[in-house]
Amino acid sequence: MLSVPNGDRDAARRYLGHLAERVAAAESSSQVAEVLTEIAAPVNGLLPLTREVVVRAALAARALEGTPPGDEPDHIDRLGDITHSMSMAARVILHARNQAARAPQKAPTPPPSTPQPPGSRRR
């Protein structure tokens, strides 16, 4: 059975949930860009780190299986295709992040002014 300490799994779920909440509550495109950066940043982004885990898992599984890659197509071989797709997805997310970061920000709306009574105006 695959197991990860529950504390680690729960922390990861909370972190992902927090990212989803941040995006849902975003009031500017720069806030969206910040979350996309956390997902796809080349070194510390969630997607590139996940890709690294999948690559290492494929290499370890292949080594433990004892058969050279390419003997017959199987799920382990397909992991290479998946990791390529993950890299492409990270690039697309980074492009979207860049676009969101460049988007014009909404100007803050000034507080409503209190109208003066008509008799108090001078000409």
mmCIF file of N, CA and C in Angstrom:
data_model
loop_
_atom_site.group_PDB
_atom_site.id
_atom_site.type_symbol
_atom_site.label_atom_id
_atom_site.label_comp_id
_atom_site.label_asym_id
_atom_site.label_seq_id
_atom_site.Cartn_x
_atom_site.Cartn_y
_atom_site.Cartn_z
ATOM 1 N N MET A 1 0.841 -1.173 0.000
ATOM 2 C CA MET A 1 0.000 0.000 0.000
ATOM 3 C C MET A 1 0.889 1.241 0.000
ATOM 4 N N LEU A 2 0.530 2.202 -0.831
ATOM 5 C CA LEU A 2 1.262 3.451 -0.858
ATOM 6 C C LEU A 2 0.861 4.266 0.355
ATOM 7 N N SER A 3 1.849 4.769 1.056
ATOM 8 C CA SER A 3 1.487 5.564 2.228
ATOM 9 C C SER A 3 2.387 6.779 2.344
ATOM 10 N N VAL A 4 1.781 7.822 2.798
ATOM 11 C CA VAL A 4 2.470 9.068 3.087
ATOM 12 C C VAL A 4 1.965 9.474 4.460
ATOM 13 N N PRO A 5 2.846 9.974 5.302
ATOM 14 C CA PRO A 5 2.330 10.407 6.613
ATOM 15 C C PRO A 5 1.150 11.356 6.433
ATOM 16 N N ASN A 6 0.087 11.097 7.197
ATOM 17 C CA ASN A 6 -1.137 11.885 7.064
ATOM 18 C C ASN A 6 -0.891 13.367 7.236
ATOM 19 N N GLY A 7 0.029 13.744 8.120
ATOM 20 C CA GLY A 7 0.325 15.162 8.318
ATOM 21 C C GLY A 7 0.828 15.814 7.046
ATOM 22 N N ASP A 8 1.696 15.108 6.318
ATOM 23 C CA ASP A 8 2.220 15.639 5.058
ATOM 24 C C ASP A 8 1.118 15.748 4.011
ATOM 25 N N ARG A 9 0.306 14.726 3.899
ATOM 26 C CA ARG A 9 -0.783 14.735 2.923
ATOM 27 C C ARG A 9 -1.788 15.833 3.257
ATOM 28 N N ASP A 10 -2.125 15.953 4.532
ATOM 29 C CA ASP A 10 -3.072 16.990 4.951
ATOM 30 C C ASP A 10 -2.509 18.383 4.697
ATOM 31 N N ALA A 11 -1.216 18.565 4.947
ATOM 32 C CA ALA A 11 -0.592 19.867 4.697
ATOM 33 C C ALA A 11 -0.635 20.194 3.209
ATOM 34 N N ALA A 12 -0.376 19.206 2.367
ATOM 35 C CA ALA A 12 -0.421 19.432 0.913
ATOM 36 C C ALA A 12 -1.841 19.786 0.473
ATOM 37 N N ARG A 13 -2.826 19.090 1.001
ATOM 38 C CA ARG A 13 -4.222 19.396 0.663
ATOM 39 C C ARG A 13 -4.605 20.802 1.113
ATOM 40 N N ARG A 14 -4.168 21.169 2.323
ATOM 41 C CA ARG A 14 -4.474 22.514 2.814
ATOM 42 C C ARG A 14 -3.815 23.566 1.926
ATOM 43 N N TYR A 15 -2.582 23.315 1.525
ATOM 44 C CA TYR A 15 -1.865 24.258 0.672
ATOM 45 C C TYR A 15 -2.588 24.428 -0.669
ATOM 46 N N LEU A 16 -2.978 23.329 -1.295
ATOM 47 C CA LEU A 16 -3.700 23.406 -2.565
ATOM 48 C C LEU A 16 -5.059 24.079 -2.378
ATOM 49 N N GLY A 17 -5.741 23.767 -1.287
ATOM 50 C CA GLY A 17 -7.011 24.423 -1.000
ATOM 51 C C GLY A 17 -6.825 25.916 -0.806
ATOM 52 N N HIS A 18 -5.737 26.287 -0.137
ATOM 53 C CA HIS A 18 -5.435 27.704 0.077
ATOM 54 C C HIS A 18 -5.191 28.415 -1.259
ATOM 55 N N LEU A 19 -4.479 27.763 -2.173
ATOM 56 C CA LEU A 19 -4.254 28.361 -3.497
ATOM 57 C C LEU A 19 -5.581 28.561 -4.224
ATOM 58 N N ALA A 20 -6.462 27.570 -4.143
ATOM 59 C CA ALA A 20 -7.769 27.694 -4.792
ATOM 60 C C ALA A 20 -8.565 28.846 -4.184
ATOM 61 N N GLU A 21 -8.504 28.992 -2.871
ATOM 62 C CA GLU A 21 -9.211 30.094 -2.210
ATOM 63 C C GLU A 21 -8.628 31.444 -2.619
ATOM 64 N N ARG A 22 -7.298 31.513 -2.728
ATOM 65 C CA ARG A 22 -6.665 32.771 -3.132
ATOM 66 C C ARG A 22 -7.105 33.181 -4.528
ATOM 67 N N VAL A 23 -7.194 32.227 -5.436
ATOM 68 C CA VAL A 23 -7.635 32.544 -6.794
ATOM 69 C C VAL A 23 -9.099 32.966 -6.789
ATOM 70 N N ALA A 24 -9.914 32.261 -6.031
ATOM 71 C CA ALA A 24 -11.335 32.606 -5.975
ATOM 72 C C ALA A 24 -11.556 33.997 -5.397
ATOM 73 N N ALA A 25 -10.705 34.410 -4.480
ATOM 74 C CA ALA A 25 -10.857 35.715 -3.835
ATOM 75 C C ALA A 25 -10.049 36.814 -4.525
ATOM 76 N N ALA A 26 -9.348 36.475 -5.581
ATOM 77 C CA ALA A 26 -8.483 37.456 -6.240
ATOM 78 C C ALA A 26 -9.298 38.642 -6.735
ATOM 79 N N GLU A 27 -8.746 39.817 -6.500
ATOM 80 C CA GLU A 27 -9.394 41.047 -6.950
ATOM 81 C C GLU A 27 -8.582 41.738 -8.028
ATOM 82 N N SER A 28 -7.456 41.134 -8.402
ATOM 83 C CA SER A 28 -6.643 41.705 -9.467
ATOM 84 C C SER A 28 -5.958 40.580 -10.230
ATOM 85 N N SER A 29 -5.598 40.878 -11.449
ATOM 86 C CA SER A 29 -4.906 39.867 -12.251
ATOM 87 C C SER A 29 -3.527 39.578 -11.680
ATOM 88 N N SER A 30 -2.931 40.523 -10.981
ATOM 89 C CA SER A 30 -1.619 40.256 -10.389
ATOM 90 C C SER A 30 -1.736 39.225 -9.264
ATOM 91 N N GLN A 31 -2.855 39.206 -8.552
ATOM 92 C CA GLN A 31 -3.070 38.184 -7.532
ATOM 93 C C GLN A 31 -3.219 36.806 -8.161
ATOM 94 N N VAL A 32 -3.882 36.743 -9.306
ATOM 95 C CA VAL A 32 -3.984 35.475 -10.039
ATOM 96 C C VAL A 32 -2.594 35.053 -10.511
ATOM 97 N N ALA A 33 -1.817 36.006 -11.013
ATOM 98 C CA ALA A 33 -0.461 35.710 -11.495
ATOM 99 C C ALA A 33 0.401 35.141 -10.375
ATOM 100 N N GLU A 34 0.242 35.646 -9.155
ATOM 101 C CA GLU A 34 1.020 35.131 -8.028
ATOM 102 C C GLU A 34 0.734 33.653 -7.785
ATOM 103 N N VAL A 35 -0.526 33.268 -7.856
ATOM 104 C CA VAL A 35 -0.888 31.862 -7.636
ATOM 105 C C VAL A 35 -0.362 31.002 -8.783
ATOM 106 N N LEU A 36 -0.501 31.477 -10.012
ATOM 107 C CA LEU A 36 0.016 30.719 -11.151
ATOM 108 C C LEU A 36 1.528 30.544 -11.054
ATOM 109 N N THR A 37 2.211 31.528 -10.500
ATOM 110 C CA THR A 37 3.653 31.410 -10.286
ATOM 111 C C THR A 37 3.945 30.271 -9.319
ATOM 112 N N GLU A 38 3.184 30.179 -8.250
ATOM 113 C CA GLU A 38 3.408 29.096 -7.290
ATOM 114 C C GLU A 38 3.171 27.731 -7.913
ATOM 115 N N ILE A 39 2.283 27.680 -8.880
ATOM 116 C CA ILE A 39 1.981 26.401 -9.525
ATOM 117 C C ILE A 39 3.055 26.003 -10.524
ATOM 118 N N ALA A 40 3.538 26.963 -11.317
ATOM 119 C CA ALA A 40 4.380 26.591 -12.454
ATOM 120 C C ALA A 40 5.788 27.174 -12.457
ATOM 121 N N ALA A 41 6.211 27.841 -11.395
ATOM 122 C CA ALA A 41 7.561 28.405 -11.375
ATOM 123 C C ALA A 41 8.581 27.316 -11.713
ATOM 124 N N PRO A 42 9.550 27.624 -12.572
ATOM 125 C CA PRO A 42 10.473 26.600 -13.065
ATOM 126 C C PRO A 42 11.213 25.814 -11.982
ATOM 127 N N VAL A 43 11.608 26.422 -10.897
ATOM 128 C CA VAL A 43 12.396 25.700 -9.897
ATOM 129 C C VAL A 43 11.531 25.171 -8.761
ATOM 130 N N ASN A 44 10.711 26.023 -8.184
ATOM 131 C CA ASN A 44 9.959 25.632 -6.994
ATOM 132 C C ASN A 44 8.462 25.490 -7.214
ATOM 133 N N GLY A 45 8.003 25.541 -8.444
ATOM 134 C CA GLY A 45 6.575 25.419 -8.709
ATOM 135 C C GLY A 45 6.071 24.013 -8.436
ATOM 136 N N LEU A 46 4.807 23.934 -8.080
ATOM 137 C CA LEU A 46 4.213 22.631 -7.774
ATOM 138 C C LEU A 46 4.257 21.672 -8.959
ATOM 139 N N LEU A 47 3.958 22.172 -10.137
ATOM 140 C CA LEU A 47 3.919 21.289 -11.306
ATOM 141 C C LEU A 47 5.313 20.766 -11.682
ATOM 142 N N PRO A 48 6.347 21.618 -11.756
ATOM 143 C CA PRO A 48 7.679 21.084 -12.034
ATOM 144 C C PRO A 48 8.182 20.118 -10.954
ATOM 145 N N LEU A 49 7.859 20.384 -9.691
ATOM 146 C CA LEU A 49 8.279 19.463 -8.641
ATOM 147 C C LEU A 49 7.545 18.127 -8.764
ATOM 148 N N THR A 50 6.267 18.174 -9.108
ATOM 149 C CA THR A 50 5.501 16.942 -9.308
ATOM 150 C C THR A 50 6.062 16.169 -10.496
ATOM 151 N N ARG A 51 6.399 16.893 -11.563
ATOM 152 C CA ARG A 51 7.007 16.259 -12.741
ATOM 153 C C ARG A 51 8.290 15.531 -12.355
ATOM 154 N N GLU A 52 9.108 16.164 -11.514
ATOM 155 C CA GLU A 52 10.361 15.544 -11.072
ATOM 156 C C GLU A 52 10.088 14.241 -10.321
ATOM 157 N N VAL A 53 9.065 14.236 -9.497
ATOM 158 C CA VAL A 53 8.710 13.012 -8.767
ATOM 159 C C VAL A 53 8.312 11.912 -9.752
ATOM 160 N N VAL A 54 7.512 12.263 -10.754
ATOM 161 C CA VAL A 54 7.061 11.266 -11.733
ATOM 162 C C VAL A 54 8.251 10.733 -12.539
ATOM 163 N N VAL A 55 9.170 11.602 -12.936
ATOM 164 C CA VAL A 55 10.367 11.163 -13.674
ATOM 165 C C VAL A 55 11.169 10.180 -12.828
ATOM 166 N N ARG A 56 11.409 10.555 -11.579
ATOM 167 C CA ARG A 56 12.192 9.667 -10.706
ATOM 168 C C ARG A 56 11.471 8.349 -10.448
ATOM 169 N N ALA A 57 10.160 8.403 -10.320
ATOM 170 C CA ALA A 57 9.390 7.173 -10.110
ATOM 171 C C ALA A 57 9.499 6.258 -11.323
ATOM 172 N N ALA A 58 9.429 6.842 -12.513
ATOM 173 C CA ALA A 58 9.541 6.034 -13.734
ATOM 174 C C ALA A 58 10.921 5.391 -13.828
ATOM 175 N N LEU A 59 11.951 6.161 -13.536
ATOM 176 C CA LEU A 59 13.312 5.608 -13.582
ATOM 177 C C LEU A 59 13.495 4.509 -12.548
ATOM 178 N N ALA A 60 12.995 4.740 -11.341
ATOM 179 C CA ALA A 60 13.123 3.730 -10.287
ATOM 180 C C ALA A 60 12.335 2.471 -10.631
ATOM 181 N N ALA A 61 11.120 2.644 -11.135
ATOM 182 C CA ALA A 61 10.299 1.479 -11.497
ATOM 183 C C ALA A 61 10.965 0.675 -12.607
ATOM 184 N N ARG A 62 11.504 1.378 -13.585
ATOM 185 C CA ARG A 62 12.174 0.683 -14.695
ATOM 186 C C ARG A 62 13.393 -0.080 -14.177
ATOM 187 N N ALA A 63 14.172 0.543 -13.304
ATOM 188 C CA ALA A 63 15.360 -0.116 -12.759
ATOM 189 C C ALA A 63 14.980 -1.330 -11.915
ATOM 190 N N LEU A 64 13.938 -1.206 -11.136
ATOM 191 C CA LEU A 64 13.512 -2.317 -10.293
ATOM 192 C C LEU A 64 12.883 -3.441 -11.099
ATOM 193 N N GLU A 65 12.272 -3.078 -12.213
ATOM 194 C CA GLU A 65 11.640 -4.082 -13.071
ATOM 195 C C GLU A 65 12.695 -4.907 -13.798
ATOM 196 N N GLY A 66 13.828 -4.299 -14.107
ATOM 197 C CA GLY A 66 14.919 -5.019 -14.738
ATOM 198 C C GLY A 66 14.794 -5.181 -16.239
ATOM 199 N N THR A 67 13.859 -4.511 -16.883
ATOM 200 C CA THR A 67 13.761 -4.599 -18.337
ATOM 201 C C THR A 67 14.140 -3.259 -18.939
ATOM 202 N N PRO A 68 14.832 -3.289 -20.064
ATOM 203 C CA PRO A 68 15.207 -2.025 -20.693
ATOM 204 C C PRO A 68 13.982 -1.322 -21.268
ATOM 205 N N PRO A 69 14.007 0.004 -21.289
ATOM 206 C CA PRO A 69 12.886 0.728 -21.863
ATOM 207 C C PRO A 69 12.698 0.372 -23.328
ATOM 208 N N GLY A 70 11.469 0.332 -23.759
ATOM 209 C CA GLY A 70 11.171 0.112 -25.162
ATOM 210 C C GLY A 70 10.920 -1.332 -25.552
ATOM 211 N N ASP A 71 11.101 -2.302 -24.640
ATOM 212 C CA ASP A 71 10.824 -3.693 -24.987
ATOM 213 C C ASP A 71 9.380 -3.867 -25.419
ATOM 214 N N GLU A 72 8.475 -3.347 -24.665
ATOM 215 C CA GLU A 72 7.068 -3.338 -25.034
ATOM 216 C C GLU A 72 6.426 -2.133 -24.356
ATOM 217 N N PRO A 73 5.526 -1.480 -25.060
ATOM 218 C CA PRO A 73 4.910 -0.289 -24.455
ATOM 219 C C PRO A 73 4.138 -0.660 -23.192
ATOM 220 N N ASP A 74 4.389 0.081 -22.163
ATOM 221 C CA ASP A 74 3.645 -0.151 -20.931
ATOM 222 C C ASP A 74 3.445 1.169 -20.205
ATOM 223 N N HIS A 75 2.860 1.080 -19.048
ATOM 224 C CA HIS A 75 2.535 2.289 -18.289
ATOM 225 C C HIS A 75 3.785 3.045 -17.865
ATOM 226 N N ILE A 76 4.831 2.344 -17.543
ATOM 227 C CA ILE A 76 6.063 3.020 -17.147
ATOM 228 C C ILE A 76 6.621 3.824 -18.322
ATOM 229 N N ASP A 77 6.595 3.244 -19.510
ATOM 230 C CA ASP A 77 7.063 3.979 -20.693
ATOM 231 C C ASP A 77 6.200 5.210 -20.948
ATOM 232 N N ARG A 78 4.928 5.095 -20.710
ATOM 233 C CA ARG A 78 4.012 6.222 -20.947
ATOM 234 C C ARG A 78 4.260 7.379 -19.990
ATOM 235 N N LEU A 79 4.905 7.112 -18.860
ATOM 236 C CA LEU A 79 5.206 8.197 -17.926
ATOM 237 C C LEU A 79 6.095 9.261 -18.578
ATOM 238 N N GLY A 80 6.945 8.849 -19.504
ATOM 239 C CA GLY A 80 7.769 9.824 -20.229
ATOM 240 C C GLY A 80 6.906 10.797 -21.005
ATOM 241 N N ASP A 81 5.888 10.281 -21.669
ATOM 242 C CA ASP A 81 4.960 11.155 -22.392
ATOM 243 C C ASP A 81 4.219 12.087 -21.435
ATOM 244 N N ILE A 82 3.846 11.542 -20.303
ATOM 245 C CA ILE A 82 3.110 12.340 -19.324
ATOM 246 C C ILE A 82 3.985 13.455 -18.778
ATOM 247 N N THR A 83 5.248 13.152 -18.498
ATOM 248 C CA THR A 83 6.122 14.198 -17.960
ATOM 249 C C THR A 83 6.369 15.281 -19.007
ATOM 250 N N HIS A 84 6.402 14.904 -20.267
ATOM 251 C CA HIS A 84 6.521 15.914 -21.324
ATOM 252 C C HIS A 84 5.274 16.800 -21.328
ATOM 253 N N SER A 85 4.115 16.190 -21.196
ATOM 254 C CA SER A 85 2.866 16.963 -21.135
ATOM 255 C C SER A 85 2.848 17.883 -19.921
ATOM 256 N N MET A 86 3.388 17.424 -18.812
ATOM 257 C CA MET A 86 3.449 18.263 -17.613
ATOM 258 C C MET A 86 4.352 19.475 -17.847
ATOM 259 N N SER A 87 5.464 19.266 -18.555
ATOM 260 C CA SER A 87 6.354 20.387 -18.884
ATOM 261 C C SER A 87 5.646 21.389 -19.784
ATOM 262 N N MET A 88 4.926 20.881 -20.769
ATOM 263 C CA MET A 88 4.181 21.773 -21.671
ATOM 264 C C MET A 88 3.099 22.528 -20.897
ATOM 265 N N ALA A 89 2.419 21.858 -19.981
ATOM 266 C CA ALA A 89 1.386 22.510 -19.184
ATOM 267 C C ALA A 89 1.997 23.623 -18.328
ATOM 268 N N ALA A 90 3.162 23.372 -17.762
ATOM 269 C CA ALA A 90 3.820 24.401 -16.960
ATOM 270 C C ALA A 90 4.154 25.614 -17.815
ATOM 271 N N ARG A 91 4.599 25.384 -19.050
ATOM 272 C CA ARG A 91 4.906 26.514 -19.948
ATOM 273 C C ARG A 91 3.650 27.324 -20.260
ATOM 274 N N VAL A 92 2.558 26.645 -20.540
ATOM 275 C CA VAL A 92 1.296 27.337 -20.834
ATOM 276 C C VAL A 92 0.841 28.143 -19.614
ATOM 277 N N ILE A 93 0.956 27.552 -18.428
ATOM 278 C CA ILE A 93 0.561 28.252 -17.207
ATOM 279 C C ILE A 93 1.439 29.491 -17.004
ATOM 280 N N LEU A 94 2.733 29.365 -17.279
ATOM 281 C CA LEU A 94 3.621 30.524 -17.137
ATOM 282 C C LEU A 94 3.271 31.623 -18.136
ATOM 283 N N HIS A 95 2.905 31.246 -19.355
ATOM 284 C CA HIS A 95 2.468 32.255 -20.330
ATOM 285 C C HIS A 95 1.193 32.951 -19.839
ATOM 286 N N ALA A 96 0.267 32.178 -19.293
ATOM 287 C CA ALA A 96 -0.960 32.764 -18.744
ATOM 288 C C ALA A 96 -0.626 33.673 -17.564
ATOM 289 N N ARG A 97 0.332 33.254 -16.740
ATOM 290 C CA ARG A 97 0.774 34.080 -15.619
ATOM 291 C C ARG A 97 1.327 35.405 -16.120
ATOM 292 N N ASN A 98 2.179 35.339 -17.157
ATOM 293 C CA ASN A 98 2.756 36.560 -17.713
ATOM 294 C C ASN A 98 1.676 37.484 -18.265
ATOM 295 N N GLN A 99 0.703 36.897 -18.921
ATOM 296 C CA GLN A 99 -0.402 37.690 -19.464
ATOM 297 C C GLN A 99 -1.202 38.336 -18.327
ATOM 298 N N ALA A 100 -1.469 37.583 -17.285
ATOM 299 C CA ALA A 100 -2.208 38.138 -16.145
ATOM 300 C C ALA A 100 -1.403 39.239 -15.461
ATOM 301 N N ALA A 101 -0.099 39.057 -15.368
ATOM 302 C CA ALA A 101 0.744 40.065 -14.714
ATOM 303 C C ALA A 101 0.785 41.359 -15.521
ATOM 304 N N ARG A 102 0.653 41.264 -16.843
ATOM 305 C CA ARG A 102 0.689 42.452 -17.703
ATOM 306 C C ARG A 102 -0.660 43.146 -17.811
ATOM 307 N N ALA A 103 -1.716 42.470 -17.404
ATOM 308 C CA ALA A 103 -3.060 43.038 -17.555
ATOM 309 C C ALA A 103 -3.174 44.316 -16.730
ATOM 310 N N PRO A 104 -3.866 45.312 -17.297
ATOM 311 C CA PRO A 104 -4.041 46.546 -16.526
ATOM 312 C C PRO A 104 -4.841 46.273 -15.259
ATOM 313 N N GLN A 105 -4.416 46.892 -14.195
ATOM 314 C CA GLN A 105 -5.094 46.720 -12.916
ATOM 315 C C GLN A 105 -6.269 47.688 -12.839
ATOM 316 N N LYS A 106 -7.319 47.262 -12.184
ATOM 317 C CA LYS A 106 -8.471 48.138 -11.992
ATOM 318 C C LYS A 106 -8.056 49.290 -11.076
ATOM 319 N N ALA A 107 -8.454 50.480 -11.453
ATOM 320 C CA ALA A 107 -8.187 51.635 -10.603
ATOM 321 C C ALA A 107 -9.122 51.565 -9.403
ATOM 322 N N PRO A 108 -8.593 51.900 -8.228
ATOM 323 C CA PRO A 108 -9.484 51.868 -7.068
ATOM 324 C C PRO A 108 -10.581 52.905 -7.217
ATOM 325 N N THR A 109 -11.762 52.537 -6.819
ATOM 326 C CA THR A 109 -12.886 53.475 -6.920
ATOM 327 C C THR A 109 -12.845 54.411 -5.725
ATOM 328 N N PRO A 110 -12.930 55.713 -5.994
ATOM 329 C CA PRO A 110 -12.890 56.659 -4.878
ATOM 330 C C PRO A 110 -14.153 56.541 -4.037
ATOM 331 N N PRO A 111 -14.036 56.865 -2.756
ATOM 332 C CA PRO A 111 -15.233 56.793 -1.916
ATOM 333 C C PRO A 111 -16.240 57.826 -2.383
ATOM 334 N N PRO A 112 -17.511 57.520 -2.232
ATOM 335 C CA PRO A 112 -18.525 58.481 -2.692
ATOM 336 C C PRO A 112 -18.418 59.777 -1.892
ATOM 337 N N SER A 113 -18.535 60.886 -2.604
ATOM 338 C CA SER A 113 -18.466 62.175 -1.913
ATOM 339 C C SER A 113 -19.865 62.557 -1.440
ATOM 340 N N THR A 114 -19.879 63.328 -0.392
ATOM 341 C CA THR A 114 -21.176 63.764 0.128
ATOM 342 C C THR A 114 -21.597 65.016 -0.611
ATOM 343 N N PRO A 115 -22.783 65.024 -1.205
ATOM 344 C CA PRO A 115 -23.217 66.202 -1.959
ATOM 345 C C PRO A 115 -23.484 67.380 -1.025
ATOM 346 N N GLN A 116 -23.171 68.564 -1.509
ATOM 347 C CA GLN A 116 -23.434 69.773 -0.724
ATOM 348 C C GLN A 116 -24.870 70.202 -0.971
ATOM 349 N N PRO A 117 -25.487 70.764 0.042
ATOM 350 C CA PRO A 117 -26.852 71.261 -0.165
ATOM 351 C C PRO A 117 -26.836 72.385 -1.193
ATOM 352 N N PRO A 118 -27.877 72.513 -2.024
ATOM 353 C CA PRO A 118 -27.883 73.510 -3.093
ATOM 354 C C PRO A 118 -27.693 74.941 -2.611
ATOM 355 N N GLY A 119 -28.134 75.291 -1.453
ATOM 356 C CA GLY A 119 -28.041 76.669 -0.977
ATOM 357 C C GLY A 119 -26.631 77.030 -0.522
ATOM 358 N N SER A 120 -25.766 76.098 -0.312
ATOM 359 C CA SER A 120 -24.449 76.426 0.229
ATOM 360 C C SER A 120 -23.451 76.741 -0.872
ATOM 361 N N ARG A 121 -23.784 76.557 -2.121
ATOM 362 C CA ARG A 121 -22.864 76.872 -3.220
ATOM 363 C C ARG A 121 -22.832 78.356 -3.465
ATOM 364 N N ARG A 122 -21.690 78.893 -3.768
ATOM 365 C CA ARG A 122 -21.542 80.310 -4.093
ATOM 366 C C ARG A 122 -21.206 80.440 -5.549
ATOM 367 N N ARG A 123 -21.615 81.552 -6.107
ATOM 368 C CA ARG A 123 -21.321 81.816 -7.523
ATOM 369 C C ARG A 123 -20.314 82.883 -7.655
#
